[in-house]
mmCIF file of C-alpha atoms in Angstrom:
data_model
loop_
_atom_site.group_PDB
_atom_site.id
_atom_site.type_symbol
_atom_site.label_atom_id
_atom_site.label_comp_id
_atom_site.label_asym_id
_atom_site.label_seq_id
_atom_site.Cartn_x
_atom_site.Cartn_y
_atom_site.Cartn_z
ATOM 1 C CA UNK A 1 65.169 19.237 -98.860
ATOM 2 C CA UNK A 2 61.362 18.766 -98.718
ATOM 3 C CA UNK A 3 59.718 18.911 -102.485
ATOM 4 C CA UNK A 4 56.982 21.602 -102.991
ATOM 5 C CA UNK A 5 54.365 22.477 -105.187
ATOM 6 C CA UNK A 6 53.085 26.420 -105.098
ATOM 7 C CA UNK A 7 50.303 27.978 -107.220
ATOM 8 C CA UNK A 8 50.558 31.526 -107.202
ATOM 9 C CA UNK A 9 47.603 34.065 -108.382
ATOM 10 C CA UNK A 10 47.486 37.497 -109.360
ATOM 11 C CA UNK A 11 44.430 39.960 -110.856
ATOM 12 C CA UNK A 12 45.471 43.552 -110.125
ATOM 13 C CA UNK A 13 48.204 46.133 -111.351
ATOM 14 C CA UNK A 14 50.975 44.425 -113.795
ATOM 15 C CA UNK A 15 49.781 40.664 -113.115
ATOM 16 C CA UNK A 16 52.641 39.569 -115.106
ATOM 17 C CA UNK A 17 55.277 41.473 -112.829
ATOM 18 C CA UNK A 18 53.387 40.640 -109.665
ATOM 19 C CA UNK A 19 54.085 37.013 -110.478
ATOM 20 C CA UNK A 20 57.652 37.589 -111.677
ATOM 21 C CA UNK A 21 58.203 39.609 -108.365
ATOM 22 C CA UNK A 22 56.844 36.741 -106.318
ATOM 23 C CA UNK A 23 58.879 34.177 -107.703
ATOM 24 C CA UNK A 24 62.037 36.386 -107.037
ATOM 25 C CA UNK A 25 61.120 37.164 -103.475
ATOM 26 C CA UNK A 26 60.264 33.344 -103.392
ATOM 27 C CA UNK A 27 63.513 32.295 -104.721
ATOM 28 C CA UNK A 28 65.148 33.640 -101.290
ATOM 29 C CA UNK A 29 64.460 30.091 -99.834
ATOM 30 C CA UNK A 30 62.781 27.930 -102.738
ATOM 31 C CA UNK A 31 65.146 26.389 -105.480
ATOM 32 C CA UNK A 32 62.332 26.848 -107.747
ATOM 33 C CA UNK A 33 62.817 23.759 -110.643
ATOM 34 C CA UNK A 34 59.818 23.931 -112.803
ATOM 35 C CA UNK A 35 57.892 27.001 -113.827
ATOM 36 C CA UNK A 36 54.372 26.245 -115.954
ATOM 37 C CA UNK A 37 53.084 28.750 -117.975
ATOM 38 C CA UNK A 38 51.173 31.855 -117.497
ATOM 39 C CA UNK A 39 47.249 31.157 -117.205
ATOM 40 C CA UNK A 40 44.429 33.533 -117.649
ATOM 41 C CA UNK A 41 41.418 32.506 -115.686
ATOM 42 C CA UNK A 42 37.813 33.841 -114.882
ATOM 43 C CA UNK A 43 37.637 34.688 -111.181
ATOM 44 C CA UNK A 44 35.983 31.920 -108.778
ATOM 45 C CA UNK A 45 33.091 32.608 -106.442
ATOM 46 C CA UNK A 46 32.969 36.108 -106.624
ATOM 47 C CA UNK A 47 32.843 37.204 -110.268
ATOM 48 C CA UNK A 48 32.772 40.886 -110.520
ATOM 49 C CA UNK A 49 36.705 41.445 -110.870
ATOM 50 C CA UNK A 50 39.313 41.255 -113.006
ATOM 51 C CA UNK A 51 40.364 37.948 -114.973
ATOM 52 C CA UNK A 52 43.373 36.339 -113.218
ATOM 53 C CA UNK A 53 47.154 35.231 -114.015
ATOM 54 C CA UNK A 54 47.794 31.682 -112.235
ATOM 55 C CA UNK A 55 50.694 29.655 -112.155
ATOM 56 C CA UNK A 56 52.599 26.785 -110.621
ATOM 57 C CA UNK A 57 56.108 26.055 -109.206
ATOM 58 C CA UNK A 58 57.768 22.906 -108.033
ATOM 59 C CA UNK A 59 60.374 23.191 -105.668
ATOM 60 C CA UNK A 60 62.388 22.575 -103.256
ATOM 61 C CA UNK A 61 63.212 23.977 -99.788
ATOM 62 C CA UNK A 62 64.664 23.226 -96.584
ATOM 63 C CA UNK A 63 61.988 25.335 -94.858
ATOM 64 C CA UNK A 64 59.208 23.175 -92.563
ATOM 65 C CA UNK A 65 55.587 23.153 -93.466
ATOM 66 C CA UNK A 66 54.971 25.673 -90.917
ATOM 67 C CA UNK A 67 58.026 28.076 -91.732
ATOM 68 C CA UNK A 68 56.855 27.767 -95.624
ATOM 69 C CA UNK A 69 53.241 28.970 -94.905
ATOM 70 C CA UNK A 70 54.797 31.922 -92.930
ATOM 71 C CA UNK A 71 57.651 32.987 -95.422
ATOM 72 C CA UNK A 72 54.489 32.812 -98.401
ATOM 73 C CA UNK A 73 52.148 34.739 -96.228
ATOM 74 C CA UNK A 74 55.010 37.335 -95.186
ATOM 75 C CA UNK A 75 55.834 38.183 -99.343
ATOM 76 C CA UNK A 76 52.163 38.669 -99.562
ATOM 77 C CA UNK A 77 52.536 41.124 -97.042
ATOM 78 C CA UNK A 78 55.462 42.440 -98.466
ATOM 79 C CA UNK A 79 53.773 43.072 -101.785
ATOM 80 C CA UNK A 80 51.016 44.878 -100.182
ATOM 81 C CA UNK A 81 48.187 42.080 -100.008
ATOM 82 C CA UNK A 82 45.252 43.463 -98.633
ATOM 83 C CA UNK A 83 42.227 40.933 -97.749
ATOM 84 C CA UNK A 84 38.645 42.200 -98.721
ATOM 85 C CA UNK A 85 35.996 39.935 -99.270
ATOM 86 C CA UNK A 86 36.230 35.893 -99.620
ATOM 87 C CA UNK A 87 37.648 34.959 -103.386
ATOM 88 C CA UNK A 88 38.268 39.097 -103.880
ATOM 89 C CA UNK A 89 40.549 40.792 -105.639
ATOM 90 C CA UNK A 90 44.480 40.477 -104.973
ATOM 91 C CA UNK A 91 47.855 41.702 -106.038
ATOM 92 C CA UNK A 92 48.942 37.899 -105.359
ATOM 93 C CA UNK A 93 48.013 34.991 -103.607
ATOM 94 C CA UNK A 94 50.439 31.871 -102.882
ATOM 95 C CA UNK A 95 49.293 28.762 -101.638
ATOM 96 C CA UNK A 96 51.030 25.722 -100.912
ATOM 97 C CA UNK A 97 49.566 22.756 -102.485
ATOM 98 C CA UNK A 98 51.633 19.674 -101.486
ATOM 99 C CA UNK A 99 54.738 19.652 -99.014
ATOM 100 C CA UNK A 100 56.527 16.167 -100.061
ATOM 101 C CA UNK A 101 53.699 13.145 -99.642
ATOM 102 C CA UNK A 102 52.828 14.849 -96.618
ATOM 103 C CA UNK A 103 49.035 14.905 -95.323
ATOM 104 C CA UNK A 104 49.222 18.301 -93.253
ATOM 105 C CA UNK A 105 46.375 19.515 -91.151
ATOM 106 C CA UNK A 106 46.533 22.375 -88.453
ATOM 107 C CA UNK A 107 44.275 24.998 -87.509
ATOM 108 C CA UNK A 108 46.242 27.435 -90.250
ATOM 109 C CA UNK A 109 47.669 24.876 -92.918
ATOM 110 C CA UNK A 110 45.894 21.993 -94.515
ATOM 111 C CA UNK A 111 47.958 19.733 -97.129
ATOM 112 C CA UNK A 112 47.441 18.678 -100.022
ATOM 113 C CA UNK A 113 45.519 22.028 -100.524
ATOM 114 C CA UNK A 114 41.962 21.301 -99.548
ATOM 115 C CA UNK A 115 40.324 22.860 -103.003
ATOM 116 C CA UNK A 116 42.891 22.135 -105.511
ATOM 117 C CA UNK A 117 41.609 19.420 -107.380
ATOM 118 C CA UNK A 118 37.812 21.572 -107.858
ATOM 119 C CA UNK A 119 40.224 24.369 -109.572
ATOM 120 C CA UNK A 120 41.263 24.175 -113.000
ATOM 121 C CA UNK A 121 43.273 26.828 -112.493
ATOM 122 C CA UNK A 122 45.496 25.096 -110.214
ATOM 123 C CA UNK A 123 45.199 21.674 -111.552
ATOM 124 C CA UNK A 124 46.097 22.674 -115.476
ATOM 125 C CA UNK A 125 49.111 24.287 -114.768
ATOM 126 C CA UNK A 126 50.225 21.198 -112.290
ATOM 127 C CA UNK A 127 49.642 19.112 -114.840
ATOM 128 C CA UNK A 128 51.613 20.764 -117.583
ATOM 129 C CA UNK A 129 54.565 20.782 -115.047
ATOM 130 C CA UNK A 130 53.952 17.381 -113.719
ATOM 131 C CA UNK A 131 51.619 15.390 -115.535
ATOM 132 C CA UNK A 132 52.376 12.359 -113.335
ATOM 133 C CA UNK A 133 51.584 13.560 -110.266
ATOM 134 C CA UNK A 134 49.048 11.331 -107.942
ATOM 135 C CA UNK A 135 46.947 13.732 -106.137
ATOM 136 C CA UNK A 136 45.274 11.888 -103.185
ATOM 137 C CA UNK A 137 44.981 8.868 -104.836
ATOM 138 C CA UNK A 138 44.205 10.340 -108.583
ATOM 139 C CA UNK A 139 46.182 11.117 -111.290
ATOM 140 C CA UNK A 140 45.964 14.652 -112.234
ATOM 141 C CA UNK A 141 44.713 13.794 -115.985
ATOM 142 C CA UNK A 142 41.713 12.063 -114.426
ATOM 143 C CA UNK A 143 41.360 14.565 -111.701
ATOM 144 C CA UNK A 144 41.239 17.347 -114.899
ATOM 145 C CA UNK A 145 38.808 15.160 -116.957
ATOM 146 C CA UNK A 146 36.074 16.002 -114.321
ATOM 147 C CA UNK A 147 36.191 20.129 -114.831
ATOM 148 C CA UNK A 148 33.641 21.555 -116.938
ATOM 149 C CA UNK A 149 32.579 25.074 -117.726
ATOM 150 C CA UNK A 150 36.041 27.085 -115.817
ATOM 151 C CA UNK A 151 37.547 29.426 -118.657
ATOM 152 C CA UNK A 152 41.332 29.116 -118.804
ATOM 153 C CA UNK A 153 43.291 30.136 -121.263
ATOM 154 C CA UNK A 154 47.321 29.471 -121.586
ATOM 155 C CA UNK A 155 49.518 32.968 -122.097
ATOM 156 C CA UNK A 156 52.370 33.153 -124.238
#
């Protein structure tokens, strides 16, 4: 079993059941062991949308780097993901941020995600779920000292 971390995004329809619904269809082939809390975050790069609900998982899986990436990208499909413009609008997004201590780059899949530590929306969540995490080379606290300006604001 290879140890994952997911962040999962959401800023149209129910965001709340989008994410719910992802973690279910996830849960198919992730034992999903820690859950942080809902997040509400200003959109990134392009700003005229809707706010977004972000989230992270650890888990676990038996699935390879490869199959992982394909299984996320087929329950986007499955939930009706449509790609519009760069940093648009979407029903949910799920990326996989770190596969074990694996360093991961292909033409379709680079790990440890290549923009997580600029994103507070990923980053705050990791760290409420593992605050001890080493991120290439940095501890997430440090890593979330540097953010400045990003709106995020934990749901109940």
């Amino acid at each position: 079993m290879s140890k994952i971390y997911l962040s999962l995004g959401t800023n149209l329809g129910d965001k709340k059941s989008n994410l719910e619904y992802a973690l279910h269809l996830l849960s198919e082939k992730v034992i999903i062991l820690k859950k942080s809390s809902f997040y509400e975050t200003e959109p990134v790069g392009f700003k005229d949308q809707p706010w977004f609900l972000n989230m992270v998982i650890e888990g676990e899986t038996d699935l390879s780097s490869g199959d992982l990436l394909y299984f996320a990208k087929n329950i986007e499909s499955k939930m009706k993901r449509v790609k519009t413009i760069v940093n648009g609008p979407r029903i949910i997004d799920i990326d996989i941020l770190l596969y074990d201590d694996q360093e991961i780059e292909t033409e379709n899949l680079i790990i440890p995600h290549p923009r997580m530590q600029q994103r507070a929306f990923v980053m705050v969540p990791l760290y409420e779920i593992a605050s001890d995490l080493i991120v290439s080379g940095k501890s997430i606290k440090e890593i979330m000292e540097s953010f400045k300006g990003e709106k995020i604001t934990r749901q109940s």
